[in-house]
Amino acid sequence: MTGAPIPIFAFPPDEDRVEEIFTRLARVMPEPKTELNFADPFTLVVAVALSAQATDVSVNKATDKLFAVADTPAKMLALGEEGLVPFIASIGLYRNKAKNVIALSRIVLEQHGGVVPLNRADLQALPGVGRKTASVVLNELGIEPAIAVDTHVFRVSHRLGLANAATPDKVEDQLHRVVPEAFLHKAHHWLILHGRYTCTARKPNCAGCIISDLCPSRGLMAA
């Protein structure tokens, strides 16, 4: 994790404070969603798989052209690994990602009739689709109130005192324990977007933050 030091606070946090944090985030972002471009479950899985260690902007630039020629498992498989590489060469780890995208396309086509399986076990069995990718897909499609803990979620959760665990998996478990059920389906997006545009790694905008008065890290982060 980069940026300012990650603070450690007591867990669990005050329930009323947590409720107010998400009430305010919901007020300014009533319908948060992924910034990745996709048209269906298959293109969503591919886009999320490509986004590992890459920005959504860079992935969208690549997939805008890629999905114009290969937006189904069959078309992706026909494109092949070498045919896929030129479309995603601008994205980090592109060769390994190309191998995984072709492999997952083959499995979806041959084992699932060309339809992306929308359950966690089968999704995570696809090459290049780990727990975090599966969580993003299931959450975005409204299938499961999953929280994918990327660097933004990890950082923001600690700064807000919503979690204090040392690993993403443990932070995920803590968030599921403290986020009110009414906010659970959108919590993933709120935390990511807040971390991407307000509570940034190196210079958080505490002055422009709608929940700064609820944040135990404000003085530390602004220092």
Coordinates of C-alpha atoms in Angstrom, one line a residue:
M1 CA 0.0 0.0 0.0
T2 CA 1.3 3.4 -1.0
G3 CA 0.9 6.9 0.3
A4 CA 0.5 8.1 3.9
P5 CA 0.9 5.6 6.7
I6 CA -2.2 3.4 7.4
P7 CA -3.6 4.3 10.8
I8 CA -4.7 1.6 13.2
F9 CA -7.9 2.1 15.3
A10 CA -9.9 0.0 17.7
F11 CA -12.4 -2.4 16.1
P12 CA -15.4 -2.5 15.9
P13 CA -16.2 1.1 15.2
D14 CA -19.1 3.1 16.6
E15 CA -22.3 1.9 14.8
D16 CA -23.9 5.4 14.6
R17 CA -20.7 6.9 13.0
V18 CA -20.6 4.1 10.4
E19 CA -24.3 4.6 9.6
E20 CA -23.7 8.3 9.1
I21 CA -20.6 7.8 6.9
F22 CA -22.6 5.6 4.4
T23 CA -25.7 7.8 4.7
R24 CA -23.6 10.8 3.4
L25 CA -21.8 8.8 0.7
A26 CA -25.2 7.5 -0.5
R27 CA -26.5 11.1 -0.6
V28 CA -23.8 12.3 -3.0
M29 CA -23.4 9.1 -4.9
P30 CA -26.8 7.5 -5.0
E31 CA -26.0 5.1 -7.9
P32 CA -22.3 4.3 -7.8
K33 CA -21.0 1.8 -10.4
T34 CA -17.8 0.5 -11.9
E35 CA -16.0 2.9 -14.2
L36 CA -15.0 -0.1 -16.4
N37 CA -16.9 -0.3 -19.7
F38 CA -18.8 -3.5 -20.3
A39 CA -22.0 -4.7 -22.0
D40 CA -22.7 -8.1 -20.4
P41 CA -21.2 -10.6 -17.9
F42 CA -18.6 -11.8 -20.3
T43 CA -17.2 -8.4 -21.1
L44 CA -17.4 -7.4 -17.4
V45 CA -15.3 -10.5 -16.4
V46 CA -12.7 -9.7 -19.1
A47 CA -12.5 -6.0 -18.2
V48 CA -12.1 -6.7 -14.5
A49 CA -9.5 -9.4 -15.1
L50 CA -7.6 -7.0 -17.3
S51 CA -7.8 -4.2 -14.6
A52 CA -5.5 -5.9 -12.1
Q53 CA -2.6 -3.6 -11.5
A54 CA -3.9 -1.2 -14.2
T55 CA -6.2 1.8 -14.2
D56 CA -9.8 1.7 -15.4
V57 CA -8.9 4.4 -18.0
S58 CA -6.2 2.3 -19.6
V59 CA -8.4 -0.8 -19.6
N60 CA -11.3 1.1 -21.2
K61 CA -9.0 2.4 -24.0
A62 CA -8.0 -1.2 -24.8
T63 CA -11.4 -2.8 -24.5
D64 CA -13.2 -0.2 -26.5
K65 CA -11.3 -1.6 -29.6
L66 CA -11.1 -5.2 -28.3
F67 CA -14.9 -5.6 -27.7
A68 CA -15.7 -4.2 -31.1
V69 CA -14.2 -7.4 -32.6
A70 CA -14.3 -9.9 -29.7
D71 CA -17.2 -9.5 -27.3
T72 CA -18.1 -13.2 -26.8
P73 CA -16.2 -16.2 -25.7
A74 CA -16.3 -17.7 -29.2
K75 CA -15.0 -14.5 -30.8
M76 CA -12.3 -14.1 -28.1
L77 CA -11.2 -17.7 -28.6
A78 CA -11.1 -17.2 -32.4
L79 CA -8.9 -14.2 -31.9
G80 CA -6.4 -16.3 -30.0
E81 CA -3.7 -15.2 -27.6
E82 CA -1.4 -13.7 -30.2
G83 CA -4.4 -11.9 -31.8
L84 CA -5.4 -10.5 -28.4
V85 CA -2.0 -9.2 -27.3
P86 CA -2.0 -6.2 -29.7
F87 CA -5.3 -4.9 -28.2
I88 CA -4.0 -5.1 -24.6
A89 CA -0.3 -4.5 -24.9
S90 CA -0.7 -1.1 -23.2
I91 CA -1.9 -2.8 -20.1
G92 CA 0.5 -4.1 -17.4
L93 CA 1.1 -7.9 -17.4
Y94 CA -0.6 -8.1 -20.7
R95 CA 0.9 -11.4 -21.8
N96 CA -0.2 -13.3 -18.8
K97 CA -3.6 -11.6 -19.0
A98 CA -3.9 -12.6 -22.6
K99 CA -3.3 -16.2 -21.7
N100 CA -5.9 -16.1 -18.9
V101 CA -8.5 -14.3 -21.1
I102 CA -8.2 -16.9 -23.8
A103 CA -8.2 -19.8 -21.3
L104 CA -11.3 -18.5 -19.4
S105 CA -13.1 -17.9 -22.8
R106 CA -12.4 -21.6 -23.7
I107 CA -13.8 -22.8 -20.3
V108 CA -16.9 -20.6 -20.5
L109 CA -17.5 -21.8 -24.1
E110 CA -16.8 -25.5 -23.5
Q111 CA -18.0 -26.0 -19.9
H112 CA -20.7 -23.4 -19.5
G113 CA -22.3 -23.2 -23.0
G114 CA -20.8 -19.8 -23.7
V115 CA -22.6 -18.2 -20.7
V116 CA -20.5 -16.8 -17.8
P117 CA -21.3 -18.7 -14.6
L118 CA -22.6 -16.2 -12.1
N119 CA -21.8 -18.0 -8.9
R120 CA -18.6 -17.5 -6.8
A121 CA -17.2 -21.0 -7.0
D122 CA -17.4 -21.3 -10.8
L123 CA -16.2 -17.7 -11.4
Q124 CA -13.2 -18.2 -9.2
A125 CA -12.4 -21.4 -11.1
L126 CA -11.8 -19.4 -14.2
P127 CA -8.2 -18.5 -15.1
G128 CA -7.3 -15.0 -13.9
V129 CA -10.4 -14.7 -11.8
G130 CA -9.6 -14.6 -8.2
R131 CA -11.7 -13.7 -5.2
K132 CA -11.4 -10.0 -5.8
T133 CA -12.4 -10.2 -9.5
A134 CA -15.3 -12.5 -8.7
S135 CA -16.5 -10.1 -6.0
V136 CA -16.5 -7.1 -8.4
V137 CA -18.5 -9.1 -10.9
L138 CA -21.0 -10.4 -8.5
N139 CA -21.5 -7.0 -6.8
E140 CA -21.7 -5.1 -10.1
L141 CA -24.4 -7.4 -11.4
G142 CA -26.4 -7.3 -8.2
I143 CA -26.0 -11.0 -7.4
E144 CA -24.1 -10.7 -4.2
P145 CA -23.3 -7.8 -1.8
A146 CA -19.6 -8.5 -2.1
I147 CA -16.9 -6.0 -1.2
A148 CA -13.7 -6.4 -3.2
V149 CA -10.8 -5.0 -1.2
D150 CA -8.4 -3.3 -3.5
T151 CA -5.8 -0.6 -2.5
H152 CA -8.5 2.1 -2.4
V153 CA -10.9 0.1 -0.2
F154 CA -8.1 -1.0 2.1
R155 CA -6.7 2.5 2.5
V156 CA -10.1 4.2 3.1
S157 CA -11.4 1.5 5.4
H158 CA -8.4 2.0 7.7
R159 CA -8.4 5.7 7.6
L160 CA -12.1 5.8 8.4
G161 CA -11.6 3.3 11.2
L162 CA -14.0 0.8 9.6
A163 CA -11.4 -1.9 9.7
N164 CA -7.9 -2.5 11.2
A165 CA -6.9 -5.9 9.8
A166 CA -3.6 -6.3 8.0
T167 CA -4.8 -8.3 4.9
P168 CA -7.4 -7.6 2.3
D169 CA -9.3 -10.8 3.1
K170 CA -9.6 -9.9 6.8
V171 CA -10.6 -6.3 5.9
E172 CA -13.3 -7.7 3.7
D173 CA -14.6 -9.8 6.6
Q174 CA -14.5 -6.8 9.0
L175 CA -16.4 -4.6 6.5
H176 CA -19.1 -7.2 6.1
R177 CA -19.5 -7.1 9.9
V178 CA -19.8 -3.3 10.3
V179 CA -21.4 -2.0 7.1
P180 CA -25.2 -1.7 7.7
E181 CA -27.1 -4.1 5.5
A182 CA -29.0 -1.4 3.7
F183 CA -25.7 -0.1 2.3
L184 CA -23.9 -3.3 1.7
H185 CA -24.6 -3.7 -2.0
K186 CA -23.1 -0.3 -2.8
A187 CA -20.4 -0.1 -0.1
H188 CA -17.7 -1.5 -2.5
H189 CA -18.2 1.3 -5.0
W190 CA -18.6 4.1 -2.5
L191 CA -15.3 3.2 -0.8
I192 CA -13.4 2.8 -4.1
L193 CA -14.7 6.1 -5.6
H194 CA -14.1 8.0 -2.3
G195 CA -10.5 6.6 -2.3
R196 CA -10.0 7.3 -6.0
Y197 CA -11.2 11.0 -6.0
T198 CA -11.2 12.3 -2.5
C199 CA -9.2 10.2 0.1
T200 CA -6.3 9.7 -2.3
A201 CA -3.2 7.8 -1.3
R202 CA -0.6 10.7 -1.1
K203 CA -2.7 13.8 -0.6
P204 CA -6.2 13.2 0.6
N205 CA -8.6 16.2 0.1
C206 CA -9.8 16.4 3.7
A207 CA -11.1 20.0 3.2
G208 CA -13.4 18.8 0.4
C209 CA -14.5 15.6 2.1
I210 CA -18.1 15.2 3.1
I211 CA -17.3 12.8 5.9
S212 CA -14.1 14.5 7.2
D213 CA -15.8 15.3 10.6
L214 CA -16.5 11.6 11.0
C215 CA -12.9 10.5 10.1
P216 CA -10.5 9.7 13.0
S217 CA -7.6 10.1 10.6
R218 CA -8.3 13.7 9.4
G219 CA -5.5 15.3 11.4
L220 CA -3.0 12.6 10.6
M221 CA -3.8 12.5 6.9
A222 CA -3.8 16.2 6.4
A223 CA -0.4 16.6 8.1

